[in-house]
C-alpha cells in the first residue's frame, strides 16, 4: 500500500514567506479578513476599497 501511495500521491510543497515583502502579506491578510468576516453579516461595513487596494498591490 505504501508503495502505491508513493506513486499516486503528489509530494508536498513547502512555501516559505519572504521577509522583504512581509508588509504586503500583512496587508493582504487584513483585506482577506475584512471580506471573510463581512460576507453574510447584514450589518457589514462597506468593503468597496478592497479591489482598488488589491490592484495597487498587484501593480507594485
PDB file of N, CA and C in Angstrom:
ATOM      1  N   UNK A   1       0.831  -1.192   0.000  1.00  0.00           N
ATOM      2  CA  UNK A   1       0.000   0.000   0.000  1.00  0.00           C
ATOM      3  C   UNK A   1       0.871   1.249   0.000  1.00  0.00           C
ATOM      4  N   UNK A   2       1.900   1.257   0.807  1.00  0.00           N
ATOM      5  CA  UNK A   2       2.770   2.431   0.894  1.00  0.00           C
ATOM      6  C   UNK A   2       3.425   2.726  -0.449  1.00  0.00           C
ATOM      7  N   UNK A   3       3.828   1.687  -1.157  1.00  0.00           N
ATOM      8  CA  UNK A   3       4.462   1.883  -2.463  1.00  0.00           C
ATOM      9  C   UNK A   3       3.475   2.489  -3.463  1.00  0.00           C
ATOM     10  N   UNK A   4       2.250   1.986  -3.473  1.00  0.00           N
ATOM     11  CA  UNK A   4       1.226   2.527  -4.369  1.00  0.00           C
ATOM     12  C   UNK A   4       0.907   3.975  -4.011  1.00  0.00           C
ATOM     13  N   UNK A   5       0.837   4.244  -2.737  1.00  0.00           N
ATOM     14  CA  UNK A   5       0.554   5.605  -2.286  1.00  0.00           C
ATOM     15  C   UNK A   5       1.666   6.556  -2.726  1.00  0.00           C
ATOM     16  N   UNK A   6       2.904   6.129  -2.618  1.00  0.00           N
ATOM     17  CA  UNK A   6       4.034   6.956  -3.051  1.00  0.00           C
ATOM     18  C   UNK A   6       3.967   7.272  -4.547  1.00  0.00           C
ATOM     19  N   UNK A   7       3.433   6.336  -5.325  1.00  0.00           N
ATOM     20  CA  UNK A   7       3.373   6.533  -6.769  1.00  0.00           C
ATOM     21  C   UNK A   7       2.236   7.458  -7.192  1.00  0.00           C
ATOM     22  N   UNK A   8       1.115   7.431  -6.479  1.00  0.00           N
ATOM     23  CA  UNK A   8      -0.035   8.214  -6.929  1.00  0.00           C
ATOM     24  C   UNK A   8      -0.233   9.532  -6.181  1.00  0.00           C
ATOM     25  N   UNK A   9       0.374   9.686  -5.033  1.00  0.00           N
ATOM     26  CA  UNK A   9       0.192  10.912  -4.256  1.00  0.00           C
ATOM     27  C   UNK A   9       1.310  11.906  -4.565  1.00  0.00           C
ATOM     28  N   UNK A  10       0.943  13.147  -4.829  1.00  0.00           N
ATOM     29  CA  UNK A  10       1.987  14.143  -5.107  1.00  0.00           C
ATOM     30  C   UNK A  10       2.791  14.461  -3.850  1.00  0.00           C
ATOM     31  N   UNK A  11       4.001  14.880  -4.073  1.00  0.00           N
ATOM     32  CA  UNK A  11       4.853  15.278  -2.950  1.00  0.00           C
ATOM     33  C   UNK A  11       4.351  16.606  -2.402  1.00  0.00           C
ATOM     34  N   UNK A  12       4.597  16.844  -1.136  1.00  0.00           N
ATOM     35  CA  UNK A  12       4.181  18.092  -0.503  1.00  0.00           C
ATOM     36  C   UNK A  12       5.144  19.207  -0.877  1.00  0.00           C
ATOM     37  N   UNK A  13       4.582  20.377  -1.066  1.00  0.00           N
ATOM     38  CA  UNK A  13       5.394  21.568  -1.329  1.00  0.00           C
ATOM     39  C   UNK A  13       5.368  22.449  -0.089  1.00  0.00           C
ATOM     40  N   UNK A  14       6.478  23.073   0.180  1.00  0.00           N
ATOM     41  CA  UNK A  14       6.573  23.982   1.319  1.00  0.00           C
ATOM     42  C   UNK A  14       6.891  25.366   0.780  1.00  0.00           C
ATOM     43  N   UNK A  15       6.100  26.336   1.184  1.00  0.00           N
ATOM     44  CA  UNK A  15       6.314  27.716   0.766  1.00  0.00           C
ATOM     45  C   UNK A  15       6.730  28.527   1.978  1.00  0.00           C
ATOM     46  N   UNK A  16       7.852  29.172   1.867  1.00  0.00           N
ATOM     47  CA  UNK A  16       8.379  29.989   2.957  1.00  0.00           C
ATOM     48  C   UNK A  16       8.122  31.461   2.652  1.00  0.00           C
ATOM     49  N   UNK A  17       7.653  32.221   3.638  1.00  0.00           N
ATOM     50  CA  UNK A  17       7.419  33.642   3.392  1.00  0.00           C
ATOM     51  C   UNK A  17       8.724  34.391   3.159  1.00  0.00           C
ATOM     52  N   UNK A  18       8.670  35.380   2.307  1.00  0.00           N
ATOM     53  CA  UNK A  18       9.832  36.213   2.020  1.00  0.00           C
ATOM     54  C   UNK A  18       9.779  37.423   2.949  1.00  0.00           C
ATOM     55  N   UNK A  19      10.800  37.597   3.746  1.00  0.00           N
ATOM     56  CA  UNK A  19      10.814  38.667   4.740  1.00  0.00           C
ATOM     57  C   UNK A  19      10.690  40.052   4.115  1.00  0.00           C
ATOM     58  N   UNK A  20      11.241  40.242   2.912  1.00  0.00           N
ATOM     59  CA  UNK A  20      11.230  41.570   2.305  1.00  0.00           C
ATOM     60  C   UNK A  20       9.836  42.031   1.874  1.00  0.00           C
ATOM     61  N   UNK A  21       8.875  41.130   1.798  1.00  0.00           N
ATOM     62  CA  UNK A  21       7.508  41.511   1.433  1.00  0.00           C
ATOM     63  C   UNK A  21       6.513  41.220   2.561  1.00  0.00           C
ATOM     64  N   UNK A  22       7.010  41.189   3.764  1.00  0.00           N
ATOM     65  CA  UNK A  22       6.167  40.904   4.925  1.00  0.00           C
ATOM     66  C   UNK A  22       5.017  41.905   5.045  1.00  0.00           C
ATOM     67  N   UNK A  23       5.263  43.174   4.747  1.00  0.00           N
ATOM     68  CA  UNK A  23       4.195  44.173   4.861  1.00  0.00           C
ATOM     69  C   UNK A  23       3.085  43.905   3.839  1.00  0.00           C
ATOM     70  N   UNK A  24       3.445  43.397   2.665  1.00  0.00           N
ATOM     71  CA  UNK A  24       2.435  43.046   1.661  1.00  0.00           C
ATOM     72  C   UNK A  24       1.590  41.886   2.152  1.00  0.00           C
ATOM     73  N   UNK A  25       2.226  40.879   2.746  1.00  0.00           N
ATOM     74  CA  UNK A  25       1.478  39.755   3.309  1.00  0.00           C
ATOM     75  C   UNK A  25       0.493  40.246   4.360  1.00  0.00           C
ATOM     76  N   UNK A  26       0.927  41.139   5.211  1.00  0.00           N
ATOM     77  CA  UNK A  26       0.072  41.660   6.281  1.00  0.00           C
ATOM     78  C   UNK A  26      -1.120  42.411   5.694  1.00  0.00           C
ATOM     79  N   UNK A  27      -0.880  43.216   4.670  1.00  0.00           N
ATOM     80  CA  UNK A  27      -1.964  43.961   4.031  1.00  0.00           C
ATOM     81  C   UNK A  27      -2.965  43.013   3.381  1.00  0.00           C
ATOM     82  N   UNK A  28      -2.465  42.008   2.664  1.00  0.00           N
ATOM     83  CA  UNK A  28      -3.350  41.037   2.025  1.00  0.00           C
ATOM     84  C   UNK A  28      -4.172  40.274   3.056  1.00  0.00           C
ATOM     85  N   UNK A  29      -3.560  39.912   4.156  1.00  0.00           N
ATOM     86  CA  UNK A  29      -4.284  39.181   5.196  1.00  0.00           C
ATOM     87  C   UNK A  29      -5.373  40.053   5.806  1.00  0.00           C
ATOM     88  N   UNK A  30      -5.085  41.332   6.025  1.00  0.00           N
ATOM     89  CA  UNK A  30      -6.099  42.248   6.556  1.00  0.00           C
ATOM     90  C   UNK A  30      -7.281  42.370   5.593  1.00  0.00           C
ATOM     91  N   UNK A  31      -6.996  42.456   4.293  1.00  0.00           N
ATOM     92  CA  UNK A  31      -8.066  42.536   3.300  1.00  0.00           C
ATOM     93  C   UNK A  31      -8.884  41.245   3.279  1.00  0.00           C
ATOM     94  N   UNK A  32      -8.214  40.119   3.358  1.00  0.00           N
ATOM     95  CA  UNK A  32      -8.895  38.818   3.404  1.00  0.00           C
ATOM     96  C   UNK A  32      -9.833  38.745   4.599  1.00  0.00           C
ATOM     97  N   UNK A  33      -9.335  39.132   5.773  1.00  0.00           N
ATOM     98  CA  UNK A  33     -10.158  39.083   6.986  1.00  0.00           C
ATOM     99  C   UNK A  33     -11.365  40.011   6.871  1.00  0.00           C
ATOM    100  N   UNK A  34     -11.150  41.161   6.283  1.00  0.00           N
ATOM    101  CA  UNK A  34     -12.243  42.119   6.130  1.00  0.00           C
ATOM    102  C   UNK A  34     -13.369  41.508   5.302  1.00  0.00           C
ATOM    103  N   UNK A  35     -13.016  40.913   4.175  1.00  0.00           N
ATOM    104  CA  UNK A  35     -14.027  40.307   3.309  1.00  0.00           C
ATOM    105  C   UNK A  35     -14.638  39.069   3.961  1.00  0.00           C
ATOM    106  N   UNK A  36     -13.815  38.207   4.503  1.00  0.00           N
ATOM    107  CA  UNK A  36     -14.288  36.941   5.061  1.00  0.00           C
ATOM    108  C   UNK A  36     -15.323  37.156   6.152  1.00  0.00           C
ATOM    109  N   UNK A  37     -15.034  38.056   7.061  1.00  0.00           N
ATOM    110  CA  UNK A  37     -15.925  38.226   8.198  1.00  0.00           C
ATOM    111  C   UNK A  37     -17.113  39.137   7.903  1.00  0.00           C
ATOM    112  N   UNK A  38     -17.084  39.879   6.807  1.00  0.00           N
ATOM    113  CA  UNK A  38     -18.201  40.762   6.485  1.00  0.00           C
ATOM    114  C   UNK A  38     -19.245  40.105   5.585  1.00  0.00           C
ATOM    115  N   UNK A  39     -18.860  39.140   4.752  1.00  0.00           N
ATOM    116  CA  UNK A  39     -19.857  38.451   3.932  1.00  0.00           C
ATOM    117  C   UNK A  39     -20.841  37.732   4.837  1.00  0.00           C
ATOM    118  N   UNK A  40     -22.098  37.894   4.563  1.00  0.00           N
ATOM    119  CA  UNK A  40     -23.126  37.239   5.355  1.00  0.00           C
ATOM    120  C   UNK A  40     -23.527  38.016   6.589  1.00  0.00           C
ATOM    121  N   UNK A  41     -22.850  39.096   6.871  1.00  0.00           N
ATOM    122  CA  UNK A  41     -23.187  39.929   8.026  1.00  0.00           C
ATOM    123  C   UNK A  41     -24.138  41.024   7.547  1.00  0.00           C
ATOM    124  N   UNK A  42     -25.404  41.009   7.981  1.00  0.00           N
ATOM    125  CA  UNK A  42     -26.354  42.008   7.488  1.00  0.00           C
ATOM    126  C   UNK A  42     -25.993  43.438   7.892  1.00  0.00           C
ATOM    127  N   UNK A  43     -25.188  43.598   8.904  1.00  0.00           N
ATOM    128  CA  UNK A  43     -24.779  44.926   9.363  1.00  0.00           C
ATOM    129  C   UNK A  43     -23.338  45.227   8.963  1.00  0.00           C
ATOM    130  N   UNK A  44     -22.899  44.622   7.886  1.00  0.00           N
ATOM    131  CA  UNK A  44     -21.497  44.725   7.483  1.00  0.00           C
ATOM    132  C   UNK A  44     -21.105  46.151   7.108  1.00  0.00           C
ATOM    133  N   UNK A  45     -19.847  46.407   7.274  1.00  0.00           N
ATOM    134  CA  UNK A  45     -19.298  47.686   6.838  1.00  0.00           C
ATOM    135  C   UNK A  45     -18.972  47.572   5.351  1.00  0.00           C
ATOM    136  N   UNK A  46     -18.941  48.688   4.634  1.00  0.00           N
ATOM    137  CA  UNK A  46     -18.643  48.613   3.201  1.00  0.00           C
ATOM    138  C   UNK A  46     -17.204  48.159   2.966  1.00  0.00           C
ATOM    139  N   UNK A  47     -17.012  47.396   1.905  1.00  0.00           N
ATOM    140  CA  UNK A  47     -15.650  46.969   1.588  1.00  0.00           C
ATOM    141  C   UNK A  47     -15.328  47.211   0.122  1.00  0.00           C
ATOM    142  N   UNK A  48     -15.812  48.340  -0.386  1.00  0.00           N
ATOM    143  CA  UNK A  48     -15.533  48.727  -1.762  1.00  0.00           C
ATOM    144  C   UNK A  48     -14.095  49.151  -1.987  1.00  0.00           C
ATOM    145  N   UNK A  49     -13.358  49.327  -0.912  1.00  0.00           N
ATOM    146  CA  UNK A  49     -11.953  49.721  -1.028  1.00  0.00           C
ATOM    147  C   UNK A  49     -11.024  48.534  -1.265  1.00  0.00           C
ATOM    148  N   UNK A  50     -11.544  47.324  -1.146  1.00  0.00           N
ATOM    149  CA  UNK A  50     -10.695  46.135  -1.232  1.00  0.00           C
ATOM    150  C   UNK A  50     -10.109  45.955  -2.637  1.00  0.00           C
ATOM    151  N   UNK A  51     -10.940  46.003  -3.665  1.00  0.00           N
ATOM    152  CA  UNK A  51     -10.438  45.784  -5.023  1.00  0.00           C
ATOM    153  C   UNK A  51      -9.407  46.833  -5.431  1.00  0.00           C
ATOM    154  N   UNK A  52      -9.646  48.128  -5.194  1.00  0.00           N
ATOM    155  CA  UNK A  52      -8.597  49.099  -5.532  1.00  0.00           C
ATOM    156  C   UNK A  52      -7.276  48.842  -4.804  1.00  0.00           C
ATOM    157  N   UNK A  53      -7.353  48.397  -3.556  1.00  0.00           N
ATOM    158  CA  UNK A  53      -6.122  48.085  -2.819  1.00  0.00           C
ATOM    159  C   UNK A  53      -5.414  46.880  -3.426  1.00  0.00           C
ATOM    160  N   UNK A  54      -6.182  45.872  -3.844  1.00  0.00           N
ATOM    161  CA  UNK A  54      -5.573  44.700  -4.482  1.00  0.00           C
ATOM    162  C   UNK A  54      -4.898  45.083  -5.798  1.00  0.00           C
ATOM    163  N   UNK A  55      -5.538  45.954  -6.557  1.00  0.00           N
ATOM    164  CA  UNK A  55      -4.940  46.422  -7.812  1.00  0.00           C
ATOM    165  C   UNK A  55      -3.649  47.177  -7.529  1.00  0.00           C
ATOM    166  N   UNK A  56      -3.674  48.018  -6.513  1.00  0.00           N
ATOM    167  CA  UNK A  56      -2.476  48.784  -6.141  1.00  0.00           C
ATOM    168  C   UNK A  56      -1.336  47.848  -5.744  1.00  0.00           C
ATOM    169  N   UNK A  57      -1.644  46.819  -4.972  1.00  0.00           N
ATOM    170  CA  UNK A  57      -0.626  45.849  -4.558  1.00  0.00           C
ATOM    171  C   UNK A  57      -0.072  45.118  -5.784  1.00  0.00           C
ATOM    172  N   UNK A  58      -0.959  44.708  -6.694  1.00  0.00           N
ATOM    173  CA  UNK A  58      -0.529  43.972  -7.887  1.00  0.00           C
ATOM    174  C   UNK A  58       0.385  44.810  -8.776  1.00  0.00           C
ATOM    175  N   UNK A  59       0.138  46.094  -8.818  1.00  0.00           N
ATOM    176  CA  UNK A  59       0.960  46.976  -9.651  1.00  0.00           C
ATOM    177  C   UNK A  59       2.285  47.328  -8.995  1.00  0.00           C
ATOM    178  N   UNK A  60       2.374  47.039  -7.710  1.00  0.00           N
ATOM    179  CA  UNK A  60       3.627  47.245  -7.003  1.00  0.00           C
ATOM    180  C   UNK A  60       3.780  48.628  -6.520  1.00  0.00           C
TER     181      UNK A  60
END
